[in-house]
CSV table of C-alpha atoms and ligand atoms in Angstrom, one decimal:
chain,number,residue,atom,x,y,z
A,1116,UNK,CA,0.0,0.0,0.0
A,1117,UNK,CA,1.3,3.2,-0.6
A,1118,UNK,CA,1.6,5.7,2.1
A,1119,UNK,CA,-0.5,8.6,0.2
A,1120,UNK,CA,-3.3,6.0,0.8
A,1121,UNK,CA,-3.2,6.3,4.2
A,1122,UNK,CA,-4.1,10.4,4.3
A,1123,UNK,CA,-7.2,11.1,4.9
A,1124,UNK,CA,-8.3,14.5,4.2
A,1125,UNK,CA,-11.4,16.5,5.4
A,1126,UNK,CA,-13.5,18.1,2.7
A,1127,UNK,CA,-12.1,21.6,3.3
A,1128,UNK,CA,-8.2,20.7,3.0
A,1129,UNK,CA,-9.1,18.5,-0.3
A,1130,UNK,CA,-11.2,21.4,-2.3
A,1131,UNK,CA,-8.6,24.0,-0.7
A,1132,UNK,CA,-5.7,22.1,-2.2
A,1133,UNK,CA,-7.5,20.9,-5.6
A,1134,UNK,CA,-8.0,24.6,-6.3
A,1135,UNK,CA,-4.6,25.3,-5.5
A,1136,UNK,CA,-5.2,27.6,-2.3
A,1137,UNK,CA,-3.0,28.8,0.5
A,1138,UNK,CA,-3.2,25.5,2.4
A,1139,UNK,CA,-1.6,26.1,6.1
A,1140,UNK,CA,-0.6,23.2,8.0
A,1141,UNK,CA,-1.0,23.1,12.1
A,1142,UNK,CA,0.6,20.8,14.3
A,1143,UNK,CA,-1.3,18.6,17.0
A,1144,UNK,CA,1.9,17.9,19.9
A,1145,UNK,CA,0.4,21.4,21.4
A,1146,UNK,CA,-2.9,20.3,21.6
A,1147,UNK,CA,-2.3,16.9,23.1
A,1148,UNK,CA,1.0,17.4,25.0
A,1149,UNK,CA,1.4,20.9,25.0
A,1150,UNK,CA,-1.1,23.0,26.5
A,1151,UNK,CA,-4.4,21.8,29.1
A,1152,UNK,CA,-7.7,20.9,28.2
A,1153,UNK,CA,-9.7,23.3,27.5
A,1154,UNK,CA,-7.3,25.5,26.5
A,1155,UNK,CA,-5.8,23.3,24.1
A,1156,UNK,CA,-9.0,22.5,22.4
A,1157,UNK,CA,-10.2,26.3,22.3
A,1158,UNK,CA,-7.0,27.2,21.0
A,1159,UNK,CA,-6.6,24.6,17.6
A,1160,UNK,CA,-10.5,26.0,16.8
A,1161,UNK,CA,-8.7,29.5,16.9
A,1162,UNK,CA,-5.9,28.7,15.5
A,1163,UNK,CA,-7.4,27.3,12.0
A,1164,UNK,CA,-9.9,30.4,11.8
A,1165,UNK,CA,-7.3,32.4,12.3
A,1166,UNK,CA,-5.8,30.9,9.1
A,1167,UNK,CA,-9.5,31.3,7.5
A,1168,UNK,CA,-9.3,35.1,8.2
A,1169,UNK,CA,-6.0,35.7,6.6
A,1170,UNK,CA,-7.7,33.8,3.2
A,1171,UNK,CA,-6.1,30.3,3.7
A,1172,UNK,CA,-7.0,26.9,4.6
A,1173,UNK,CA,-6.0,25.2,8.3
A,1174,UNK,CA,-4.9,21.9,8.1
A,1175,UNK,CA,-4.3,20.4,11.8
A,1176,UNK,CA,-2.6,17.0,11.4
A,1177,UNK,CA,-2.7,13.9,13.8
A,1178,UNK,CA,-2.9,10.5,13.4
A,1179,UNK,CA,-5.8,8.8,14.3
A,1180,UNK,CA,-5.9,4.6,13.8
A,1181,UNK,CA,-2.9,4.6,12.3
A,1182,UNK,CA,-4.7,6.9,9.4
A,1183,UNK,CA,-2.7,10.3,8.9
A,1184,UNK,CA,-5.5,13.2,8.8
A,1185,UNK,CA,-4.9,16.0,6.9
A,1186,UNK,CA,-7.6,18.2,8.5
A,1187,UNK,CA,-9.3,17.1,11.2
A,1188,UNK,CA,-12.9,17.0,12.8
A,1189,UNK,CA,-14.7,18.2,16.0
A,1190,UNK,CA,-15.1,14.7,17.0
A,1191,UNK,CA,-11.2,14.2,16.5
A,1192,UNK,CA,-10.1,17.0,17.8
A,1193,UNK,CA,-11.7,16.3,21.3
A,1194,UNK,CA,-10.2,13.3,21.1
A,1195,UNK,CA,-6.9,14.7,21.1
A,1196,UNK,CA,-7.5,16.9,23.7
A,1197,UNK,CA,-8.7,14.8,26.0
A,1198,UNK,CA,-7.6,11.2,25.4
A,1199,UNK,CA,-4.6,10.0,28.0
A,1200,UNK,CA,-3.7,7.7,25.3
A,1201,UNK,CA,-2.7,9.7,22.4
A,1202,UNK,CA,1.4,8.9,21.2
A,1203,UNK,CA,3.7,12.0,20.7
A,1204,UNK,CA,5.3,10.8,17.2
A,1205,UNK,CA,8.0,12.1,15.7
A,1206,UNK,CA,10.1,10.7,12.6
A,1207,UNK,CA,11.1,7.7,14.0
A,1208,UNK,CA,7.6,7.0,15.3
A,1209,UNK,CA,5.3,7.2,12.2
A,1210,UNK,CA,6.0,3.8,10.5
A,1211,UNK,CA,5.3,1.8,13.7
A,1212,UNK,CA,1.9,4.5,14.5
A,1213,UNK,CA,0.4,3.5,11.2
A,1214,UNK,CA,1.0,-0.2,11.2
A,1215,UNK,CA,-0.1,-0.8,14.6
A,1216,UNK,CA,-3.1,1.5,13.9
A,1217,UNK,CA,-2.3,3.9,16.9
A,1218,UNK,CA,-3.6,7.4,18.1
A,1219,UNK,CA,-0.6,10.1,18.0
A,1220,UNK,CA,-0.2,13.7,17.6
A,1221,UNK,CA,2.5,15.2,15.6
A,1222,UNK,CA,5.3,17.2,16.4
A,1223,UNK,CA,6.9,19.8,14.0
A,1224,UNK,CA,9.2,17.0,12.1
A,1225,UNK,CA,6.3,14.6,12.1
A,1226,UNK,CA,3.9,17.4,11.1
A,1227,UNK,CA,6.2,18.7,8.4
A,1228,UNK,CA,6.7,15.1,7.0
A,1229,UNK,CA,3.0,14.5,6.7
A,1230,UNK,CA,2.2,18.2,5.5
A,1231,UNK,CA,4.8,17.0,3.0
A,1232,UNK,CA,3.5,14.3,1.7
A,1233,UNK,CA,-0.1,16.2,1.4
A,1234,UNK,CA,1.7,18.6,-0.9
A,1235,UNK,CA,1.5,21.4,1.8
A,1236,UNK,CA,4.4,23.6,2.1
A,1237,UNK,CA,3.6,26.0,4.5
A,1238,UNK,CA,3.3,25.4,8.0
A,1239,UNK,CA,2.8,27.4,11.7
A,1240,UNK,CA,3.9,26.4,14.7
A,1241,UNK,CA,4.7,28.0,18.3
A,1242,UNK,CA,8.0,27.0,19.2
A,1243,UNK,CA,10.3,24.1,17.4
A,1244,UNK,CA,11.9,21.6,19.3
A,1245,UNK,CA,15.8,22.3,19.6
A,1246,UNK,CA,19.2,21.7,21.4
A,1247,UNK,CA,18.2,21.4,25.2
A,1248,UNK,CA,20.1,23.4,27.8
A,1249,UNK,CA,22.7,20.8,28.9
A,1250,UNK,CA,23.0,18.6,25.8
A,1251,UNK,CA,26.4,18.1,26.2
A,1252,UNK,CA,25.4,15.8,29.0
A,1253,UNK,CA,21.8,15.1,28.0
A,1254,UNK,CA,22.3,14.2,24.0
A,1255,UNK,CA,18.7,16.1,24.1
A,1256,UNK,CA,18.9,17.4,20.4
A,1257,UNK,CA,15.5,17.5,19.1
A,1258,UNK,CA,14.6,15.7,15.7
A,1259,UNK,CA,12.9,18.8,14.6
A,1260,UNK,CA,16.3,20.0,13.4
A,1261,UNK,CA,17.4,17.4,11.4
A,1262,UNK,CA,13.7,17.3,9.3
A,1263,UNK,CA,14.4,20.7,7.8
A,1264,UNK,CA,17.5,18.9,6.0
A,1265,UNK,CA,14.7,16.6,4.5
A,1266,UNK,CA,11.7,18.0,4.1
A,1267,UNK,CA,10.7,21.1,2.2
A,1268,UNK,CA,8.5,23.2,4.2
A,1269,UNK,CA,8.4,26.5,5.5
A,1270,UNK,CA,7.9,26.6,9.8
A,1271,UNK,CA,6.9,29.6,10.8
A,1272,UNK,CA,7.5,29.5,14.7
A,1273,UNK,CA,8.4,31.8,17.5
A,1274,UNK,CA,11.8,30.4,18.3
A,1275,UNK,CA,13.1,27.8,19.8
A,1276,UNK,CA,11.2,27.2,23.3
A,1277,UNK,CA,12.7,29.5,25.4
A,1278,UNK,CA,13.1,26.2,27.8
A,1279,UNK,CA,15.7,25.4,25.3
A,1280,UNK,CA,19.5,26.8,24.6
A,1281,UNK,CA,18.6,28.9,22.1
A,1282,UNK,CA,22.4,29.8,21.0
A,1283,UNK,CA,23.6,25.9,20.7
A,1284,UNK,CA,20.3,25.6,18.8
A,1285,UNK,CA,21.0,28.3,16.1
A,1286,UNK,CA,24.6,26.6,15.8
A,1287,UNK,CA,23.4,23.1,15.2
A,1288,UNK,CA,20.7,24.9,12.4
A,1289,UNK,CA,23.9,26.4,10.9
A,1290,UNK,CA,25.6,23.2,10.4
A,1291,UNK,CA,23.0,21.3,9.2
A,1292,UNK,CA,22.4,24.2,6.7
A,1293,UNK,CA,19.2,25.5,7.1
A,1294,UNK,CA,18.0,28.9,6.3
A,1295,UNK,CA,16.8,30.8,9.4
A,1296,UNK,CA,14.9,34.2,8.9
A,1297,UNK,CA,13.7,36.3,11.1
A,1298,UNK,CA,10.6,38.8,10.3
A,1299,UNK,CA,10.7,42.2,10.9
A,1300,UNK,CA,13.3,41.3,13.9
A,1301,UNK,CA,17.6,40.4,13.6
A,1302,UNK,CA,17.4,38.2,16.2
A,1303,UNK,CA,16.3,34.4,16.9
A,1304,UNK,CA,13.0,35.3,18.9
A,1305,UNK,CA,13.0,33.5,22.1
A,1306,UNK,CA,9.7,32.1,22.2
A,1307,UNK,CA,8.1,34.0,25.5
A,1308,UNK,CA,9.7,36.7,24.6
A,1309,UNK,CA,10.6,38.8,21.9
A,1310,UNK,CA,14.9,38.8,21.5
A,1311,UNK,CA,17.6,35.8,22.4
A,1312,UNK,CA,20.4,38.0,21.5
A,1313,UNK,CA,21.0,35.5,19.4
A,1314,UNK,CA,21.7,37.1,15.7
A,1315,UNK,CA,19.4,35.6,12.8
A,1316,UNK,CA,21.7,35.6,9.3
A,1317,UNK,CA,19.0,37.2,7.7
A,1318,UNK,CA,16.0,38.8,7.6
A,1319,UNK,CA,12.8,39.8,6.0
A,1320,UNK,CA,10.0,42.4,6.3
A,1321,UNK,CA,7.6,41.5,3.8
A,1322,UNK,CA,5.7,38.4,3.6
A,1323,UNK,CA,6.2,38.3,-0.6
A,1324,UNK,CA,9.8,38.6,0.2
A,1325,UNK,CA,9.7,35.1,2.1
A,1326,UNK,CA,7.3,33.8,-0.5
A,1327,UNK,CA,10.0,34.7,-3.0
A,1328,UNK,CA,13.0,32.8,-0.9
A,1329,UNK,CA,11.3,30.0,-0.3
A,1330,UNK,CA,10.5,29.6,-4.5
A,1331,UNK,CA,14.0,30.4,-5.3
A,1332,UNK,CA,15.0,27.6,-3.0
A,1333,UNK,CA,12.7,25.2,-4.5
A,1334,UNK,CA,13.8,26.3,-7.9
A,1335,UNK,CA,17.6,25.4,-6.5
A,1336,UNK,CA,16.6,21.8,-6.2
A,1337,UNK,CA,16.7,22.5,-2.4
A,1338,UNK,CA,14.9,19.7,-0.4
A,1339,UNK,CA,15.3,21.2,2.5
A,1340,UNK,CA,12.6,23.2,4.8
A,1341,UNK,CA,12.9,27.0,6.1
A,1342,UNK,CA,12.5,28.1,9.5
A,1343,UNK,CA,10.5,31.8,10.1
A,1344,UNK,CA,11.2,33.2,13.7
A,1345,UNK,CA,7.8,35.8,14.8
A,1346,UNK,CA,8.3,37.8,17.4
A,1347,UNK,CA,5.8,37.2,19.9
A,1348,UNK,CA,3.7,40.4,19.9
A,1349,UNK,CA,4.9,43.2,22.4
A,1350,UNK,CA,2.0,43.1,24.6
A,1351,UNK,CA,1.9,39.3,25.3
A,1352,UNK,CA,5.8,39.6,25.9
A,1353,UNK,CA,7.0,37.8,29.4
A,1354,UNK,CA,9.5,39.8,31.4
A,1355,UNK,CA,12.8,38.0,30.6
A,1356,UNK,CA,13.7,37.5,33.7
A,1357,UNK,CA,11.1,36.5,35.8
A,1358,UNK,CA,10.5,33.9,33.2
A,1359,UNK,CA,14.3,32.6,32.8
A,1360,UNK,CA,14.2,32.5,36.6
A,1361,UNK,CA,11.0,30.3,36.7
A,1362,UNK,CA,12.3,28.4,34.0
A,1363,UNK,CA,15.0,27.0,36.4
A,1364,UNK,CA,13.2,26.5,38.3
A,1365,UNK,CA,11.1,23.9,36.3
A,1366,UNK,CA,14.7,22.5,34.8
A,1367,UNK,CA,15.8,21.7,38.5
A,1368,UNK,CA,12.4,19.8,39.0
A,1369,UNK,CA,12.5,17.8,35.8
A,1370,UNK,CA,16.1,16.6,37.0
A,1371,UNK,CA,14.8,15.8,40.2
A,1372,UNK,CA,12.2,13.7,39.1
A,1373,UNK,CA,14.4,12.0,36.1
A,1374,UNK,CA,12.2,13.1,33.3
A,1375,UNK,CA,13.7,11.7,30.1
A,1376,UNK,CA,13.5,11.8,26.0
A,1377,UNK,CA,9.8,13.1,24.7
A,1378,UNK,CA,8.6,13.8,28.1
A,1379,UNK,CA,10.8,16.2,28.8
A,1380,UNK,CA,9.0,19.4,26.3
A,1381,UNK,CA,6.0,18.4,27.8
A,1382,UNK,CA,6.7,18.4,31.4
A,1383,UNK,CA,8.5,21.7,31.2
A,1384,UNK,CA,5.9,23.2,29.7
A,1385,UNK,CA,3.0,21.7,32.1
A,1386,UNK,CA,5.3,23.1,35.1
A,1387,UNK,CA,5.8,26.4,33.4
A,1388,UNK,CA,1.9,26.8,33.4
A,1389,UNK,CA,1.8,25.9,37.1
A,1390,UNK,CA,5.2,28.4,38.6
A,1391,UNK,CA,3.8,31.1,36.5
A,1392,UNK,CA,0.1,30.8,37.6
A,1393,UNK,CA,-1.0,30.3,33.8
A,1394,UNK,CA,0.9,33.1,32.3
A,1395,UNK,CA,3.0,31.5,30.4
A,1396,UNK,CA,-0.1,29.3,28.7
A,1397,UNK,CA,-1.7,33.2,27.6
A,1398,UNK,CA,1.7,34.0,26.4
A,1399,UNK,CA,2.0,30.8,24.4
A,1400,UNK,CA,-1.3,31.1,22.7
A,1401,UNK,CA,-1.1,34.8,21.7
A,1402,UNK,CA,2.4,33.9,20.1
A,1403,UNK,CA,1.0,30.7,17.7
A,1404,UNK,CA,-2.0,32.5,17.3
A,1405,UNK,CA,0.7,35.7,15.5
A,1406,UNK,CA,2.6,32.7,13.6
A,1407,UNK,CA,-0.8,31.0,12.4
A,1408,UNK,CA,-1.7,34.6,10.7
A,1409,UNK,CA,2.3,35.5,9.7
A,1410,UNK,CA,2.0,32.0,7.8
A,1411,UNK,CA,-0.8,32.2,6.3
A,1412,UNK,CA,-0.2,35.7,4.6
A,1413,UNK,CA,2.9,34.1,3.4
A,1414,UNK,CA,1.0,31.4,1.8
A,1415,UNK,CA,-1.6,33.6,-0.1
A,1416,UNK,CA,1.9,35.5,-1.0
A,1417,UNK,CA,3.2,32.6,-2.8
A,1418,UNK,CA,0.3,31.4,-4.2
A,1419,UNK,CA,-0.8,34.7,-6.1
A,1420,UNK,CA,2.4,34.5,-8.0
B,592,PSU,N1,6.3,24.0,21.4
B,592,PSU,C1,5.3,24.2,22.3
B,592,PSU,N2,4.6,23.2,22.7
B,592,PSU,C2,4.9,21.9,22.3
B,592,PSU,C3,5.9,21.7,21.3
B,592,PSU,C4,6.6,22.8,20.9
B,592,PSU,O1,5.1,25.3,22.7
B,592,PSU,O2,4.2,21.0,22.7
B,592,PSU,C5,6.2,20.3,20.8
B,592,PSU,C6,6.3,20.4,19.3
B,592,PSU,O3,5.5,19.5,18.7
B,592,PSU,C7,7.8,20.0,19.0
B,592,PSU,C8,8.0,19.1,20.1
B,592,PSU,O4,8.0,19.5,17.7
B,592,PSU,O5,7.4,19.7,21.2
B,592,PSU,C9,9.5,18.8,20.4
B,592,PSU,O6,9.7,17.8,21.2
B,592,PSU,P1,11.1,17.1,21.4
B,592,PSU,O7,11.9,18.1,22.1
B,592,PSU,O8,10.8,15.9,22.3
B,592,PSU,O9,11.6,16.7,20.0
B,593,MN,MN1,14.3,15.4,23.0
């Protein structure tokens, strides 16, 4: 069987991408693993009309019976909110998800894979997965960096998760040769807030103008993806500070209670919500809510050519 037989797509992805519109793809790891119910939940809806307003088409991608959606429905996407049972699957994961006809949500390498094979190309996200703060001891290098080497989609995201380190991430991306953009910004954003002090290589201002890099990479033969950092906006910024200090604080209680591999993102970011008293959460859904609307305006870019 060939994998493109196992997509299924819902009626709005499959007419959006017959009639060759600005299909946005949306991951499901933040739903499932990533924020609480019923936040989570309320915050996909948002997300893909979000994407409706700015004249494209959500796709939300998960896996459901070992069947890659491409668009899912309100029955499925309470299911992923709400299910203790759903997988977090990454690369690795997907071949042994679909042949043992399992539940999972996708991170942003799974997501981009699938969106791939869909024949999306654009994709929004809030933060990509990265080099964790102590790697050196950890190995914690997330697979999200490789997939941009394989797959050629444009992530537009917020920065690495500010729980991550953020430099070590940017020099990994530069090895592996990926093109990093920020918009309207010359730094890597850090996710809760707005500047890393980590420099970007380059940047744009202008939605066409990363419509028109990412066609000129395709027309290079370039198979691999581009990352978009957005600025969270201003008023949803988190005091850099307050939130580095709280994010040590949830580090030291992930070590202390030996959190490993995939669980880590989503512990950190379950005890982020708790120390900051749900701030964080607001912070987080303001900032994929501004990447949702950055990518889509991107999309409609390239597509009008
Ligand atoms: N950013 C968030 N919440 C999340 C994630 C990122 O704000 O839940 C997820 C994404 O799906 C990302 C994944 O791909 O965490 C990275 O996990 P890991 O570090 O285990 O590769
Ligand atoms: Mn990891």
């Amino acid at each position: 069987m060939k994998i493109s037989d196992r997509l299924i797509f819902n009626s709005e992805v499959k007419d959006g991408l017959a009639c060759k519109r600005p299909v946005v793809a949306l991951e499901s790891t933040i739903i499932s693993h990533g924020m609480p119910y019923p936040q989570n939940i309320e915050t996909a809806r948002m997300l893909e009309n979000t994407v409706r307003e700015n004249g494209g088409v959500p796709a939300t991608i998960a896996i459901l019976d070992g069947r890659i959606r491409i668009g899912i429905t309100e029955k499925e996407l309470e299911i992923l909110g709400t299910s203790k049972s759903i997988k977090k699957a990454s690369r690795r994961d997907l071949p042994s998800i679909i042949a043992l006809r399992q539940n999972a949500a996708t991170t942003v390498a799974a997501t981009m894979i699938c969106a791939n094979l869909a024949g999306i190309k654009f994709f929004a996200t809030g933060g990509i997965g990265g080099v964790h703060r102590g790697a050196s001891e950890s190995f914690d290098i997330s697979a999200d960096l490789l997939e941009f080497t394989r797959t050629p989609v444009m992530v537009v995201c917020a920065g690495a998760k500010a729980i991550l380190d953020i430099p070590h991430t940017m020099e990994y991306l530069e090895t592996l040769g990926v093109p990093v953009f920020g918009y309207q910004t010359d730094e890597m954003p850090a996710f809760y807030y707005r500047n890393s002090g980590v420099k970007v290589p380059q940047r744009f201002d202008d939605p066409t103008d990363a419509a028109e890099i990412f066609r000129r990479s395709i027309n290079l033969g370039y198979k691999s993806g581009i990352l978009v950092g957005n600025p969270v906006p201003k008023e949803f910024e988190m005091d850099k500070n307050a939130i580095e200090s709280k994010i040590d604080e949830a580090l030291e209680d992930a070590k202390k209670q030996g959190i490993q591999g995939q669980a880590v993102t989503p512990y950190l970011l379950q005890r982020l919500y708790e120390i900051t008293g749900g701030e964080s959460l607001k912070t987080n859904i303001e900032l994929v809510k501004n990447n949702a609307a950055l990518c889509t305006k991107i999309a409609v870019a390239f597509f009008k050519h």
